[in-house]
């Protein structure tokens, strides 16, 4: 049973412009029991993959990543978004265009918190065009660390990010993949996934 898909069907709201609102359980009010299910599902899917650190991006990734960090018993780092460029040389940076706000942010991660020996699991709430993930991947790469895998809560399969990231050779595990959604009828169709 995929608890995330069930919850999206029940409480997700389909908006115009390919936007799915999940703020009643994921990125405003947070259902921690659901986050725990998600964390355990990533743990199961990434069984046998060495992970030394989880990396996400503020703000919506933090809650999910925190619970996953407890489940994987590793530290969690979140990339900060900054409007102004005020760098002291102690930061890895990348530029990320926001899908929801259409503006560009610099993302910053302190060099103190990523080391070349790190095996990094990148987590985020949504995958749309893949800009956020590409920024996080470039930060990991700049640190000389390894991307152990990528976990996404909700991939919008009708937008290009998933294909782009998979074609770069990364192992991407999305817990729910929305194949199609219709704002007029409020309907959502998921891509079938292998059962665990
Ligand atoms: P991308 O960088 O892949 O284009 O977009 C990913 C980021 O945009 C995620 O971190 C997420 O915060 C936001 N996002 C993208 N699509 C949606 C959506 O349909 N609903 C919500 N709530 N956020 C989204």
mmCIF file of C-alpha atoms and ligand atoms in Angstrom:
data_model
loop_
_atom_site.group_PDB
_atom_site.id
_atom_site.type_symbol
_atom_site.label_atom_id
_atom_site.label_comp_id
_atom_site.label_asym_id
_atom_site.label_seq_id
_atom_site.Cartn_x
_atom_site.Cartn_y
_atom_site.Cartn_z
ATOM 1 C CA UNK A 1 0.000 0.000 0.000
ATOM 2 C CA UNK A 2 1.449 3.358 -1.013
ATOM 3 C CA UNK A 3 0.384 5.699 1.789
ATOM 4 C CA UNK A 4 1.679 8.787 -0.010
ATOM 5 C CA UNK A 5 -0.336 8.098 -3.172
ATOM 6 C CA UNK A 6 -3.434 7.463 -1.049
ATOM 7 C CA UNK A 7 -2.955 10.709 0.809
ATOM 8 C CA UNK A 8 -2.406 12.694 -2.391
ATOM 9 C CA UNK A 9 -5.628 11.239 -3.830
ATOM 10 C CA UNK A 10 -7.506 12.175 -0.671
ATOM 11 C CA UNK A 11 -6.087 15.573 0.240
ATOM 12 C CA UNK A 12 -4.016 16.853 -2.704
ATOM 13 C CA UNK A 13 -5.460 19.786 -4.647
ATOM 14 C CA UNK A 14 -4.746 20.062 -8.378
ATOM 15 C CA UNK A 15 -4.061 23.632 -9.464
ATOM 16 C CA UNK A 16 -3.672 25.213 -12.886
ATOM 17 C CA UNK A 17 -0.176 25.262 -14.380
ATOM 18 C CA UNK A 18 0.785 21.742 -13.313
ATOM 19 C CA UNK A 19 0.943 22.578 -9.619
ATOM 20 C CA UNK A 20 -0.178 20.138 -6.943
ATOM 21 C CA UNK A 21 -0.974 21.540 -3.503
ATOM 22 C CA UNK A 22 -0.184 19.229 -0.631
ATOM 23 C CA UNK A 23 0.026 21.785 2.132
ATOM 24 C CA UNK A 24 -2.382 19.973 4.470
ATOM 25 C CA UNK A 25 0.088 17.100 5.002
ATOM 26 C CA UNK A 26 3.472 17.790 3.435
ATOM 27 C CA UNK A 27 4.700 21.322 3.046
ATOM 28 C CA UNK A 28 2.789 23.515 5.453
ATOM 29 C CA UNK A 29 1.032 21.290 7.965
ATOM 30 C CA UNK A 30 3.172 18.160 8.221
ATOM 31 C CA UNK A 31 1.964 14.609 8.893
ATOM 32 C CA UNK A 32 4.937 13.116 10.710
ATOM 33 C CA UNK A 33 3.534 9.571 10.666
ATOM 34 C CA UNK A 34 3.415 9.837 6.874
ATOM 35 C CA UNK A 35 6.976 11.247 6.852
ATOM 36 C CA UNK A 36 8.067 8.201 8.847
ATOM 37 C CA UNK A 37 6.474 5.879 6.292
ATOM 38 C CA UNK A 38 8.292 7.806 3.539
ATOM 39 C CA UNK A 39 11.620 7.602 5.375
ATOM 40 C CA UNK A 40 11.237 3.852 5.883
ATOM 41 C CA UNK A 41 10.287 3.406 2.237
ATOM 42 C CA UNK A 42 13.488 5.211 1.124
ATOM 43 C CA UNK A 43 15.450 3.106 3.597
ATOM 44 C CA UNK A 44 13.978 -0.035 2.023
ATOM 45 C CA UNK A 45 14.576 1.160 -1.547
ATOM 46 C CA UNK A 46 18.160 2.230 -0.795
ATOM 47 C CA UNK A 47 18.979 -0.898 1.237
ATOM 48 C CA UNK A 48 22.647 -1.749 0.785
ATOM 49 C CA UNK A 49 23.550 1.722 -0.489
ATOM 50 C CA UNK A 50 26.049 3.434 1.824
ATOM 51 C CA UNK A 51 24.766 6.815 3.011
ATOM 52 C CA UNK A 52 26.758 9.093 5.338
ATOM 53 C CA UNK A 53 24.709 12.273 5.021
ATOM 54 C CA UNK A 54 21.341 13.541 3.816
ATOM 55 C CA UNK A 55 21.160 16.795 1.854
ATOM 56 C CA UNK A 56 17.976 18.733 1.145
ATOM 57 C CA UNK A 57 16.919 22.304 0.378
ATOM 58 C CA UNK A 58 14.934 24.731 2.506
ATOM 59 C CA UNK A 59 12.129 24.978 3.286
ATOM 60 C CA UNK A 60 9.881 22.086 2.330
ATOM 61 C CA UNK A 61 12.579 19.436 2.222
ATOM 62 C CA UNK A 62 13.632 19.937 5.823
ATOM 63 C CA UNK A 63 10.795 18.134 7.631
ATOM 64 C CA UNK A 64 11.010 15.080 5.395
ATOM 65 C CA UNK A 65 14.799 14.969 5.564
ATOM 66 C CA UNK A 66 14.820 15.302 9.359
ATOM 67 C CA UNK A 67 12.701 12.189 9.821
ATOM 68 C CA UNK A 68 14.732 10.351 7.171
ATOM 69 C CA UNK A 69 17.943 11.356 8.956
ATOM 70 C CA UNK A 70 16.730 9.656 12.103
ATOM 71 C CA UNK A 71 15.776 6.548 10.139
ATOM 72 C CA UNK A 72 19.172 6.369 8.332
ATOM 73 C CA UNK A 73 21.061 7.497 11.493
ATOM 74 C CA UNK A 74 22.984 10.178 9.590
ATOM 75 C CA UNK A 75 23.266 13.989 9.865
ATOM 76 C CA UNK A 76 20.960 16.144 7.751
ATOM 77 C CA UNK A 77 22.183 19.264 5.974
ATOM 78 C CA UNK A 78 19.876 21.689 4.213
ATOM 79 C CA UNK A 79 20.965 24.080 1.490
ATOM 80 C CA UNK A 80 20.009 27.656 2.302
ATOM 81 C CA UNK A 81 18.445 29.952 -0.258
ATOM 82 C CA UNK A 82 19.955 33.424 -0.475
ATOM 83 C CA UNK A 83 18.824 36.373 -2.563
ATOM 84 C CA UNK A 84 22.003 38.401 -2.267
ATOM 85 C CA UNK A 85 25.426 37.073 -2.992
ATOM 86 C CA UNK A 86 27.311 37.541 0.229
ATOM 87 C CA UNK A 87 29.931 34.878 0.083
ATOM 88 C CA UNK A 88 32.888 34.446 2.354
ATOM 89 C CA UNK A 89 34.476 31.638 0.375
ATOM 90 C CA UNK A 90 33.365 29.095 2.915
ATOM 91 C CA UNK A 91 30.327 28.044 0.937
ATOM 92 C CA UNK A 92 29.482 25.765 -1.963
ATOM 93 C CA UNK A 93 26.961 27.562 -4.156
ATOM 94 C CA UNK A 94 24.683 26.903 -7.110
ATOM 95 C CA UNK A 95 21.949 28.839 -8.860
ATOM 96 C CA UNK A 96 18.454 27.384 -8.759
ATOM 97 C CA UNK A 97 15.334 28.628 -10.509
ATOM 98 C CA UNK A 98 12.234 28.118 -8.378
ATOM 99 C CA UNK A 99 9.411 26.197 -10.081
ATOM 100 C CA UNK A 100 6.739 27.673 -7.815
ATOM 101 C CA UNK A 101 7.991 31.256 -7.542
ATOM 102 C CA UNK A 102 9.739 31.584 -10.921
ATOM 103 C CA UNK A 103 12.638 33.514 -9.368
ATOM 104 C CA UNK A 104 16.295 32.554 -9.102
ATOM 105 C CA UNK A 105 17.982 31.800 -5.826
ATOM 106 C CA UNK A 106 21.539 31.145 -4.929
ATOM 107 C CA UNK A 107 21.735 28.012 -2.784
ATOM 108 C CA UNK A 108 24.475 27.774 -0.193
ATOM 109 C CA UNK A 109 25.995 24.918 1.784
ATOM 110 C CA UNK A 110 28.875 25.507 4.175
ATOM 111 C CA UNK A 111 32.070 23.694 3.211
ATOM 112 C CA UNK A 112 32.217 22.488 6.833
ATOM 113 C CA UNK A 113 29.308 20.128 6.292
ATOM 114 C CA UNK A 114 30.247 18.241 3.114
ATOM 115 C CA UNK A 115 33.487 16.308 2.735
ATOM 116 C CA UNK A 116 34.952 14.324 -0.178
ATOM 117 C CA UNK A 117 34.333 11.027 1.650
ATOM 118 C CA UNK A 118 30.599 11.734 2.066
ATOM 119 C CA UNK A 119 28.048 9.471 0.391
ATOM 120 C CA UNK A 120 25.131 11.837 0.058
ATOM 121 C CA UNK A 121 21.461 10.939 -0.222
ATOM 122 C CA UNK A 122 19.651 13.950 -1.690
ATOM 123 C CA UNK A 123 15.986 14.296 -0.649
ATOM 124 C CA UNK A 124 13.277 16.750 -1.672
ATOM 125 C CA UNK A 125 9.514 17.080 -1.630
ATOM 126 C CA UNK A 126 8.826 17.629 -5.364
ATOM 127 C CA UNK A 127 10.521 17.014 -8.670
ATOM 128 C CA UNK A 128 9.261 19.178 -11.538
ATOM 129 C CA UNK A 129 11.896 20.453 -13.976
ATOM 130 C CA UNK A 130 14.807 19.238 -11.893
ATOM 131 C CA UNK A 131 16.447 22.620 -11.213
ATOM 132 C CA UNK A 132 16.535 22.166 -7.443
ATOM 133 C CA UNK A 133 18.096 18.704 -7.839
ATOM 134 C CA UNK A 134 20.667 19.893 -10.354
ATOM 135 C CA UNK A 135 21.717 22.618 -7.893
ATOM 136 C CA UNK A 136 22.043 20.108 -5.059
ATOM 137 C CA UNK A 137 23.964 17.668 -7.265
ATOM 138 C CA UNK A 138 26.407 20.409 -8.267
ATOM 139 C CA UNK A 139 27.006 21.274 -4.601
ATOM 140 C CA UNK A 140 27.782 17.619 -3.798
ATOM 141 C CA UNK A 141 30.068 17.408 -6.820
ATOM 142 C CA UNK A 142 31.856 20.649 -5.865
ATOM 143 C CA UNK A 143 32.611 19.114 -2.468
ATOM 144 C CA UNK A 144 34.169 16.085 -4.181
ATOM 145 C CA UNK A 145 31.526 13.949 -2.446
ATOM 146 C CA UNK A 146 29.400 11.207 -4.039
ATOM 147 C CA UNK A 147 25.680 11.267 -4.798
ATOM 148 C CA UNK A 148 24.610 7.942 -3.268
ATOM 149 C CA UNK A 149 21.054 8.387 -4.500
ATOM 150 C CA UNK A 150 18.130 10.753 -4.794
ATOM 151 C CA UNK A 151 14.792 10.381 -3.038
ATOM 152 C CA UNK A 152 11.762 12.440 -4.008
ATOM 153 C CA UNK A 153 8.357 12.411 -2.369
ATOM 154 C CA UNK A 154 6.293 13.497 -5.389
ATOM 155 C CA UNK A 155 7.645 13.423 -8.930
ATOM 156 C CA UNK A 156 5.488 15.031 -11.582
ATOM 157 C CA UNK A 157 6.125 12.565 -14.374
ATOM 158 C CA UNK A 158 4.584 14.878 -16.982
ATOM 159 C CA UNK A 159 7.378 17.414 -16.369
ATOM 160 C CA UNK A 160 10.932 16.716 -17.563
ATOM 161 C CA UNK A 161 12.980 16.581 -14.320
ATOM 162 C CA UNK A 162 12.730 12.830 -13.698
ATOM 163 C CA UNK A 163 13.888 11.909 -17.155
ATOM 164 C CA UNK A 164 16.737 14.433 -17.057
ATOM 165 C CA UNK A 165 18.034 13.191 -13.701
ATOM 166 C CA UNK A 166 17.708 9.476 -14.599
ATOM 167 C CA UNK A 167 19.455 10.038 -17.935
ATOM 168 C CA UNK A 168 22.383 11.567 -16.041
ATOM 169 C CA UNK A 169 22.755 8.132 -14.434
ATOM 170 C CA UNK A 170 21.533 8.919 -10.915
ATOM 171 C CA UNK A 171 19.490 6.439 -8.947
ATOM 172 C CA UNK A 172 16.221 8.301 -8.378
ATOM 173 C CA UNK A 173 13.502 6.883 -6.136
ATOM 174 C CA UNK A 174 10.253 8.830 -6.225
ATOM 175 C CA UNK A 175 7.629 7.549 -3.801
ATOM 176 C CA UNK A 176 4.721 8.822 -5.896
ATOM 177 C CA UNK A 177 4.910 9.660 -9.585
ATOM 178 C CA UNK A 178 2.013 11.709 -10.899
ATOM 179 C CA UNK A 179 1.522 10.793 -14.541
ATOM 180 C CA UNK A 180 -1.405 13.055 -15.218
ATOM 181 C CA UNK A 181 -3.586 15.507 -13.326
ATOM 182 C CA UNK A 182 -6.623 17.482 -14.344
ATOM 183 C CA UNK A 183 -7.510 20.691 -12.480
ATOM 184 C CA UNK A 184 -11.064 20.794 -13.904
ATOM 185 C CA UNK A 185 -11.991 17.357 -12.544
ATOM 186 C CA UNK A 186 -9.464 17.301 -9.713
ATOM 187 C CA UNK A 187 -8.302 13.898 -10.929
ATOM 188 C CA UNK A 188 -4.800 12.471 -10.417
ATOM 189 C CA UNK A 189 -3.321 9.370 -12.084
ATOM 190 C CA UNK A 190 -0.131 7.745 -10.781
ATOM 191 C CA UNK A 191 2.514 5.802 -12.685
ATOM 192 C CA UNK A 192 2.369 2.181 -11.482
ATOM 193 C CA UNK A 193 5.395 1.299 -9.351
ATOM 194 C CA UNK A 194 6.862 -2.031 -8.280
ATOM 195 C CA UNK A 195 5.369 -3.133 -4.958
ATOM 196 C CA UNK A 196 7.759 -3.533 -2.034
HETATM 197 P P1 LIG B 1 12.144 21.787 -9.885
HETATM 198 O O1 LIG B 1 13.376 22.467 -9.404
HETATM 199 O O2 LIG B 1 12.278 20.292 -10.023
HETATM 200 O O3 LIG B 1 11.555 22.419 -11.120
HETATM 201 O O4 LIG B 1 11.039 22.034 -8.767
HETATM 202 C C1 LIG B 1 11.196 21.457 -7.510
HETATM 203 C C2 LIG B 1 10.883 22.428 -6.411
HETATM 204 O O5 LIG B 1 9.748 23.234 -6.739
HETATM 205 C C3 LIG B 1 10.537 21.672 -5.153
HETATM 206 O O6 LIG B 1 11.553 21.926 -4.200
HETATM 207 C C4 LIG B 1 9.194 22.212 -4.709
HETATM 208 O O7 LIG B 1 9.364 22.984 -3.552
HETATM 209 C C5 LIG B 1 8.688 23.076 -5.816
HETATM 210 N N1 LIG B 1 7.564 22.460 -6.576
HETATM 211 C C6 LIG B 1 7.620 22.024 -7.850
HETATM 212 N N2 LIG B 1 6.415 21.597 -8.261
HETATM 213 C C7 LIG B 1 5.572 21.752 -7.226
HETATM 214 C C8 LIG B 1 4.165 21.479 -7.048
HETATM 215 O O8 LIG B 1 3.445 21.009 -7.935
HETATM 216 N N3 LIG B 1 3.651 21.753 -5.813
HETATM 217 C C9 LIG B 1 4.406 22.272 -4.814
HETATM 218 N N4 LIG B 1 3.790 22.482 -3.640
HETATM 219 N N5 LIG B 1 5.729 22.556 -4.947
HETATM 220 C C10 LIG B 1 6.309 22.294 -6.142
#
